[in-house]
Amino acid sequence: YESSAKIIAIGSSSPKSGFSGIAGQLGINLSSGSSNMKLSEVFPDILKSNLLAYSLMDKRFDTKQFGKNLTLLEIYKRRMNLNVDERTLKVIVAEKISRGLIKVKKDRIGPLLQITINEFEPKFCADLTNSVITELILVVNKLKNSKNSEKLSFIQQRLNEVTKDLNNSEEILKKFRESNKNIFQSPALLLEQDRLVREVNVKDNIFVTLKQEYELLQVEMVVGENNIMIIEPPIIPISRISPRKKESIIFAFIFGLLFSLVLAFLKDNF
């Protein structure tokens, strides 16, 4: 049985979106001017990654052949008739998921992706396709949050440094004004005050910018941003794609008939 779904990459690929970081973690080089089409190039690599494969193993599914509420790992263990230790089993199943289970077809002119999965039961096939999409969303958000955490840590460090510098500059300006009561009678003192004020303003602007970036990243990590839109959800397939018994019977009948005719011809002439 075969079940397919179509998804589309949405959102921005700017540094703030975290996609450049995701691409870097997966070994993809995205330019700073990448468009939404570039975002779709990240998803096939995630779908074929061990990161997604291992996250799928613990998901539970119902099957007629093996029973209900079984993990994908247990289903494949029984399906492949494997009698190995758990570590080896996970390696084998991860290889099956990342190399053979998920087929990805990219649209030539847009960010559309088609995800296709073949499995031995129709409902299990559709449920697994749904789980793949769900895990794709979770993995993308996890990778984004991981990159955003690094940014958050860096911004927090810079905020501490800038706050310290700003306080120091403000204190210097304060002492300067206290020590120079008749500042308006001295052009040199006025110029020095302007210089100190500019220094405070520059550091204050840096502080405000960093603070805004810090708050935006915190909101993004808490609320999250879904960069995947499901255009066509997977449905339960009605008929098998293989083996097709009707076609096989017709083929066998035609082959048998042709073979009989050839054999009869050979007997009559030789």
mmCIF file of C-alpha atoms in Angstrom:
data_model
loop_
_atom_site.group_PDB
_atom_site.id
_atom_site.type_symbol
_atom_site.label_atom_id
_atom_site.label_comp_id
_atom_site.label_asym_id
_atom_site.label_seq_id
_atom_site.Cartn_x
_atom_site.Cartn_y
_atom_site.Cartn_z
ATOM 1 C CA TYR A 1 0.000 0.000 0.000
ATOM 2 C CA GLU A 2 1.094 3.543 -0.683
ATOM 3 C CA SER A 3 0.175 6.779 1.105
ATOM 4 C CA SER A 4 1.304 10.265 0.082
ATOM 5 C CA ALA A 5 1.130 13.781 1.450
ATOM 6 C CA LYS A 6 2.097 17.157 0.055
ATOM 7 C CA ILE A 7 3.661 19.845 2.222
ATOM 8 C CA ILE A 8 5.070 23.295 1.568
ATOM 9 C CA ALA A 9 7.848 25.233 3.277
ATOM 10 C CA ILE A 10 6.661 28.580 4.607
ATOM 11 C CA GLY A 11 8.272 31.408 6.538
ATOM 12 C CA SER A 12 11.566 33.215 6.173
ATOM 13 C CA SER A 13 15.077 31.913 5.606
ATOM 14 C CA SER A 14 16.674 34.970 7.197
ATOM 15 C CA PRO A 15 19.220 34.479 10.019
ATOM 16 C CA LYS A 16 16.465 35.245 12.544
ATOM 17 C CA SER A 17 14.396 32.305 11.333
ATOM 18 C CA GLY A 18 17.052 29.814 12.396
ATOM 19 C CA PHE A 19 17.018 27.980 9.044
ATOM 20 C CA SER A 20 20.593 28.885 8.204
ATOM 21 C CA GLY A 21 21.553 27.179 11.459
ATOM 22 C CA ILE A 22 19.499 24.093 10.629
ATOM 23 C CA ALA A 23 21.075 23.894 7.209
ATOM 24 C CA GLY A 24 24.512 24.171 8.756
ATOM 25 C CA GLN A 25 23.795 21.308 11.162
ATOM 26 C CA LEU A 26 22.739 19.159 8.196
ATOM 27 C CA GLY A 27 25.689 20.147 6.019
ATOM 28 C CA ILE A 28 23.742 22.425 3.646
ATOM 29 C CA ASN A 29 25.112 25.818 2.634
ATOM 30 C CA LEU A 30 22.361 28.402 2.225
ATOM 31 C CA SER A 31 23.159 31.907 1.026
ATOM 32 C CA SER A 32 21.914 34.895 2.999
ATOM 33 C CA GLY A 33 19.503 35.757 0.191
ATOM 34 C CA SER A 34 17.834 32.354 0.066
ATOM 35 C CA SER A 35 14.129 32.240 -0.719
ATOM 36 C CA ASN A 36 11.351 29.940 0.475
ATOM 37 C CA MET A 37 12.373 27.456 -2.203
ATOM 38 C CA LYS A 38 15.684 27.113 -0.389
ATOM 39 C CA LEU A 39 13.845 26.225 2.816
ATOM 40 C CA SER A 40 12.346 23.198 1.100
ATOM 41 C CA GLU A 41 15.851 21.920 0.406
ATOM 42 C CA VAL A 42 16.409 21.431 4.133
ATOM 43 C CA PHE A 43 13.421 19.137 4.651
ATOM 44 C CA PRO A 44 14.499 16.167 2.468
ATOM 45 C CA ASP A 45 17.755 15.964 4.417
ATOM 46 C CA ILE A 46 15.856 15.940 7.707
ATOM 47 C CA LEU A 47 13.460 13.282 6.388
ATOM 48 C CA LYS A 48 16.458 11.115 5.434
ATOM 49 C CA SER A 49 18.341 11.778 8.681
ATOM 50 C CA ASN A 50 18.937 9.436 11.611
ATOM 51 C CA LEU A 51 17.622 12.199 13.859
ATOM 52 C CA LEU A 52 14.121 11.742 12.464
ATOM 53 C CA ALA A 53 14.512 7.959 12.162
ATOM 54 C CA TYR A 54 15.297 7.514 15.857
ATOM 55 C CA SER A 55 12.478 9.850 16.890
ATOM 56 C CA LEU A 56 10.005 7.733 14.871
ATOM 57 C CA MET A 57 11.012 4.445 16.477
ATOM 58 C CA ASP A 58 9.168 5.149 19.736
ATOM 59 C CA LYS A 59 5.907 6.141 18.045
ATOM 60 C CA ARG A 60 3.080 3.656 18.514
ATOM 61 C CA PHE A 61 0.804 2.233 15.840
ATOM 62 C CA ASP A 62 -1.993 -0.309 15.418
ATOM 63 C CA THR A 63 -1.637 -3.143 12.918
ATOM 64 C CA LYS A 64 -3.824 -6.116 12.098
ATOM 65 C CA GLN A 65 -0.863 -8.417 11.590
ATOM 66 C CA PHE A 66 1.100 -7.690 14.782
ATOM 67 C CA GLY A 67 -1.434 -6.114 17.150
ATOM 68 C CA LYS A 68 -2.227 -2.705 18.601
ATOM 69 C CA ASN A 69 -0.219 -0.018 20.374
ATOM 70 C CA LEU A 70 3.185 -1.269 19.238
ATOM 71 C CA THR A 71 6.223 0.915 18.709
ATOM 72 C CA LEU A 72 7.542 1.207 15.182
ATOM 73 C CA LEU A 73 10.717 -0.462 16.411
ATOM 74 C CA GLU A 74 8.770 -3.512 17.615
ATOM 75 C CA ILE A 75 6.708 -3.686 14.413
ATOM 76 C CA TYR A 76 9.791 -3.741 12.214
ATOM 77 C CA LYS A 77 11.491 -6.223 14.507
ATOM 78 C CA ARG A 78 8.628 -8.653 13.937
ATOM 79 C CA ARG A 79 8.163 -7.733 10.293
ATOM 80 C CA MET A 80 11.849 -8.305 9.495
ATOM 81 C CA ASN A 81 12.049 -11.295 11.860
ATOM 82 C CA LEU A 82 15.115 -9.891 13.614
ATOM 83 C CA ASN A 83 16.646 -11.584 16.645
ATOM 84 C CA VAL A 84 19.349 -9.122 17.671
ATOM 85 C CA ASP A 85 20.179 -6.910 20.649
ATOM 86 C CA GLU A 86 18.358 -3.574 20.971
ATOM 87 C CA ARG A 87 21.298 -1.432 19.891
ATOM 88 C CA THR A 88 21.804 -3.414 16.685
ATOM 89 C CA LEU A 89 18.047 -3.454 16.104
ATOM 90 C CA LYS A 90 17.866 0.346 16.274
ATOM 91 C CA VAL A 91 20.740 0.691 13.816
ATOM 92 C CA ILE A 92 19.024 -1.663 11.343
ATOM 93 C CA VAL A 93 15.627 0.019 11.697
ATOM 94 C CA ALA A 94 17.167 3.501 11.442
ATOM 95 C CA GLU A 95 18.826 2.400 8.204
ATOM 96 C CA LYS A 96 15.496 1.133 6.873
ATOM 97 C CA ILE A 97 13.685 4.362 7.778
ATOM 98 C CA SER A 98 16.317 6.798 6.520
ATOM 99 C CA ARG A 99 17.270 4.909 3.348
ATOM 100 C CA GLY A 100 14.208 3.021 2.151
ATOM 101 C CA LEU A 101 11.013 4.019 3.942
ATOM 102 C CA ILE A 102 10.470 7.681 3.053
ATOM 103 C CA LYS A 103 10.420 8.824 -0.565
ATOM 104 C CA VAL A 104 10.639 12.571 -1.147
ATOM 105 C CA LYS A 105 9.831 14.317 -4.420
ATOM 106 C CA LYS A 106 10.621 18.015 -4.782
ATOM 107 C CA ASP A 107 8.689 20.362 -6.998
ATOM 108 C CA ARG A 108 10.867 21.854 -9.747
ATOM 109 C CA ILE A 109 9.593 25.420 -9.509
ATOM 110 C CA GLY A 110 8.397 25.842 -5.940
ATOM 111 C CA PRO A 111 8.812 24.794 -2.295
ATOM 112 C CA LEU A 112 6.288 21.938 -2.598
ATOM 113 C CA LEU A 113 7.351 18.487 -1.372
ATOM 114 C CA GLN A 114 5.589 15.155 -1.803
ATOM 115 C CA ILE A 115 6.227 12.544 0.885
ATOM 116 C CA THR A 116 5.382 8.936 -0.015
ATOM 117 C CA ILE A 117 5.506 5.814 2.138
ATOM 118 C CA ASN A 118 4.866 2.180 1.193
ATOM 119 C CA GLU A 119 3.773 -0.247 3.892
ATOM 120 C CA PHE A 120 2.047 -3.599 4.339
ATOM 121 C CA GLU A 121 -1.307 -2.330 5.735
ATOM 122 C CA PRO A 122 -3.391 0.644 4.511
ATOM 123 C CA LYS A 123 -4.195 2.315 7.854
ATOM 124 C CA PHE A 124 -0.701 1.743 9.206
ATOM 125 C CA CYS A 125 0.676 3.267 6.022
ATOM 126 C CA ALA A 126 -1.408 6.452 6.400
ATOM 127 C CA ASP A 127 -0.748 6.700 10.157
ATOM 128 C CA LEU A 128 2.982 6.376 9.577
ATOM 129 C CA THR A 129 2.922 9.101 6.926
ATOM 130 C CA ASN A 130 1.121 11.394 9.370
ATOM 131 C CA SER A 131 3.705 10.624 12.041
ATOM 132 C CA VAL A 132 6.551 11.394 9.655
ATOM 133 C CA ILE A 133 5.109 14.868 8.985
ATOM 134 C CA THR A 134 4.516 15.473 12.702
ATOM 135 C CA GLU A 135 8.076 14.443 13.541
ATOM 136 C CA LEU A 136 9.433 16.596 10.732
ATOM 137 C CA ILE A 137 7.753 19.630 12.321
ATOM 138 C CA LEU A 138 9.064 18.688 15.786
ATOM 139 C CA VAL A 139 12.609 18.084 14.561
ATOM 140 C CA VAL A 140 12.677 21.387 12.651
ATOM 141 C CA ASN A 141 11.483 23.252 15.755
ATOM 142 C CA LYS A 142 13.999 21.389 17.918
ATOM 143 C CA LEU A 143 16.874 22.320 15.626
ATOM 144 C CA LYS A 144 15.683 25.927 15.462
ATOM 145 C CA ASN A 145 15.399 26.160 19.251
ATOM 146 C CA SER A 146 18.848 24.652 19.642
ATOM 147 C CA LYS A 147 20.294 27.339 17.384
ATOM 148 C CA ASN A 148 18.219 30.037 19.065
ATOM 149 C CA SER A 149 19.500 28.910 22.479
ATOM 150 C CA GLU A 150 23.043 29.556 21.299
ATOM 151 C CA LYS A 151 22.013 33.004 20.068
ATOM 152 C CA LEU A 152 20.192 33.685 23.328
ATOM 153 C CA SER A 153 23.279 32.794 25.339
ATOM 154 C CA PHE A 154 25.468 35.053 23.193
ATOM 155 C CA ILE A 155 23.021 37.982 23.400
ATOM 156 C CA GLN A 156 22.746 37.575 27.175
ATOM 157 C CA GLN A 157 26.516 37.733 27.461
ATOM 158 C CA ARG A 158 26.650 40.855 25.281
ATOM 159 C CA LEU A 159 23.805 42.422 27.268
ATOM 160 C CA ASN A 160 25.771 41.976 30.490
ATOM 161 C CA GLU A 161 28.848 43.544 28.907
ATOM 162 C CA VAL A 162 26.940 46.453 27.345
ATOM 163 C CA THR A 163 24.997 47.101 30.564
ATOM 164 C CA LYS A 164 28.254 47.321 32.468
ATOM 165 C CA ASP A 165 29.769 49.689 29.869
ATOM 166 C CA LEU A 166 26.596 51.796 29.776
ATOM 167 C CA ASN A 167 26.500 52.170 33.546
ATOM 168 C CA ASN A 168 30.149 53.103 33.534
ATOM 169 C CA SER A 169 29.649 55.736 30.809
ATOM 170 C CA GLU A 170 26.627 57.182 32.614
ATOM 171 C CA GLU A 171 28.616 57.411 35.829
ATOM 172 C CA ILE A 172 31.458 59.221 34.060
ATOM 173 C CA LEU A 173 28.963 61.698 32.538
ATOM 174 C CA LYS A 174 27.351 62.232 35.924
ATOM 175 C CA LYS A 175 30.670 62.965 37.641
ATOM 176 C CA PHE A 176 31.703 65.260 34.802
ATOM 177 C CA ARG A 177 28.564 67.376 35.226
ATOM 178 C CA GLU A 178 28.940 67.460 39.000
ATOM 179 C CA SER A 179 32.533 68.611 38.674
ATOM 180 C CA ASN A 180 31.780 71.275 36.072
ATOM 181 C CA LYS A 181 28.916 73.491 37.237
ATOM 182 C CA ASN A 182 29.780 76.377 34.901
ATOM 183 C CA ILE A 183 30.029 74.217 31.801
ATOM 184 C CA PHE A 184 28.205 76.694 29.527
ATOM 185 C CA GLN A 185 31.008 79.229 29.947
ATOM 186 C CA SER A 186 33.605 76.844 28.446
ATOM 187 C CA PRO A 187 33.417 75.646 24.808
ATOM 188 C CA ALA A 188 35.958 72.921 25.579
ATOM 189 C CA LEU A 189 33.832 71.565 28.424
ATOM 190 C CA LEU A 190 30.730 71.665 26.235
ATOM 191 C CA LEU A 191 32.518 69.640 23.555
ATOM 192 C CA GLU A 192 33.656 67.116 26.157
ATOM 193 C CA GLN A 193 30.108 66.820 27.500
ATOM 194 C CA ASP A 194 28.770 66.265 23.962
ATOM 195 C CA ARG A 195 31.336 63.507 23.453
ATOM 196 C CA LEU A 196 30.320 61.807 26.720
ATOM 197 C CA VAL A 197 26.625 62.142 25.859
ATOM 198 C CA ARG A 198 27.201 60.577 22.418
ATOM 199 C CA GLU A 199 29.038 57.682 24.017
ATOM 200 C CA VAL A 200 26.143 57.088 26.402
ATOM 201 C CA ASN A 201 23.600 57.297 23.548
ATOM 202 C CA VAL A 202 25.538 54.828 21.380
ATOM 203 C CA LYS A 203 25.781 52.295 24.185
ATOM 204 C CA ASP A 204 22.142 52.856 25.096
ATOM 205 C CA ASN A 205 21.083 52.134 21.467
ATOM 206 C CA ILE A 206 23.156 48.948 21.462
ATOM 207 C CA PHE A 207 21.522 47.912 24.741
ATOM 208 C CA VAL A 208 17.999 48.534 23.391
ATOM 209 C CA THR A 209 18.712 46.594 20.171
ATOM 210 C CA LEU A 210 20.136 43.616 22.050
ATOM 211 C CA LYS A 211 17.237 43.666 24.516
ATOM 212 C CA GLN A 212 14.680 43.640 21.707
ATOM 213 C CA GLU A 213 16.456 40.762 19.950
ATOM 214 C CA TYR A 214 16.607 38.852 23.233
ATOM 215 C CA GLU A 215 12.866 39.263 23.853
ATOM 216 C CA LEU A 216 11.969 38.271 20.271
ATOM 217 C CA LEU A 217 14.035 35.089 20.504
ATOM 218 C CA GLN A 218 12.447 34.194 23.834
ATOM 219 C CA VAL A 219 8.950 34.631 22.381
ATOM 220 C CA GLU A 220 9.854 32.556 19.299
ATOM 221 C CA MET A 221 11.207 29.727 21.450
ATOM 222 C CA VAL A 222 8.098 29.668 23.659
ATOM 223 C CA VAL A 223 5.426 30.198 20.996
ATOM 224 C CA GLY A 224 7.252 28.532 18.097
ATOM 225 C CA GLU A 225 6.703 29.045 14.384
ATOM 226 C CA ASN A 226 5.358 26.323 12.132
ATOM 227 C CA ASN A 227 7.374 26.416 8.918
ATOM 228 C CA ILE A 228 5.422 23.572 7.311
ATOM 229 C CA MET A 229 1.959 23.739 5.773
ATOM 230 C CA ILE A 230 0.184 20.502 4.857
ATOM 231 C CA ILE A 231 -1.385 20.957 1.424
ATOM 232 C CA GLU A 232 -2.660 17.379 0.969
ATOM 233 C CA PRO A 233 -2.799 15.200 4.094
ATOM 234 C CA PRO A 234 -2.225 11.458 3.758
ATOM 235 C CA ILE A 235 -5.283 9.258 3.273
ATOM 236 C CA ILE A 236 -5.781 5.547 3.829
ATOM 237 C CA PRO A 237 -5.075 3.791 0.507
ATOM 238 C CA ILE A 238 -7.843 1.613 -0.901
ATOM 239 C CA SER A 239 -5.912 -0.819 -3.075
ATOM 240 C CA ARG A 240 -2.475 -2.380 -3.097
ATOM 241 C CA ILE A 241 0.264 -1.161 -5.348
ATOM 242 C CA SER A 242 2.029 -4.528 -5.020
ATOM 243 C CA PRO A 243 1.624 -7.412 -5.286
ATOM 244 C CA ARG A 244 -1.397 -6.966 -7.585
ATOM 245 C CA LYS A 245 -3.058 -10.374 -7.736
ATOM 246 C CA LYS A 246 -5.355 -9.641 -10.672
ATOM 247 C CA GLU A 247 -2.525 -8.383 -12.873
ATOM 248 C CA SER A 248 -0.309 -11.241 -11.763
ATOM 249 C CA ILE A 249 -2.963 -13.816 -12.679
ATOM 250 C CA ILE A 250 -3.546 -12.254 -16.103
ATOM 251 C CA PHE A 251 0.191 -12.084 -16.747
ATOM 252 C CA ALA A 252 0.661 -15.685 -15.657
ATOM 253 C CA PHE A 253 -2.230 -16.801 -17.895
ATOM 254 C CA ILE A 254 -0.845 -14.975 -20.955
ATOM 255 C CA PHE A 255 2.673 -16.223 -20.265
ATOM 256 C CA GLY A 256 1.415 -19.782 -19.815
ATOM 257 C CA LEU A 257 -0.617 -19.569 -23.025
ATOM 258 C CA LEU A 258 2.323 -18.247 -25.016
ATOM 259 C CA PHE A 259 4.620 -20.861 -23.555
ATOM 260 C CA SER A 260 2.148 -23.620 -24.489
ATOM 261 C CA LEU A 261 1.857 -22.320 -28.049
ATOM 262 C CA VAL A 262 5.654 -22.121 -28.412
ATOM 263 C CA LEU A 263 6.044 -25.620 -26.977
ATOM 264 C CA ALA A 264 3.358 -27.009 -29.322
ATOM 265 C CA PHE A 265 5.041 -25.301 -32.261
ATOM 266 C CA LEU A 266 8.408 -26.784 -31.383
ATOM 267 C CA LYS A 267 6.928 -30.285 -31.055
ATOM 268 C CA ASP A 268 5.180 -30.071 -34.451
ATOM 269 C CA ASN A 269 8.222 -28.806 -36.298
ATOM 270 C CA PHE A 270 11.080 -30.569 -34.576
#
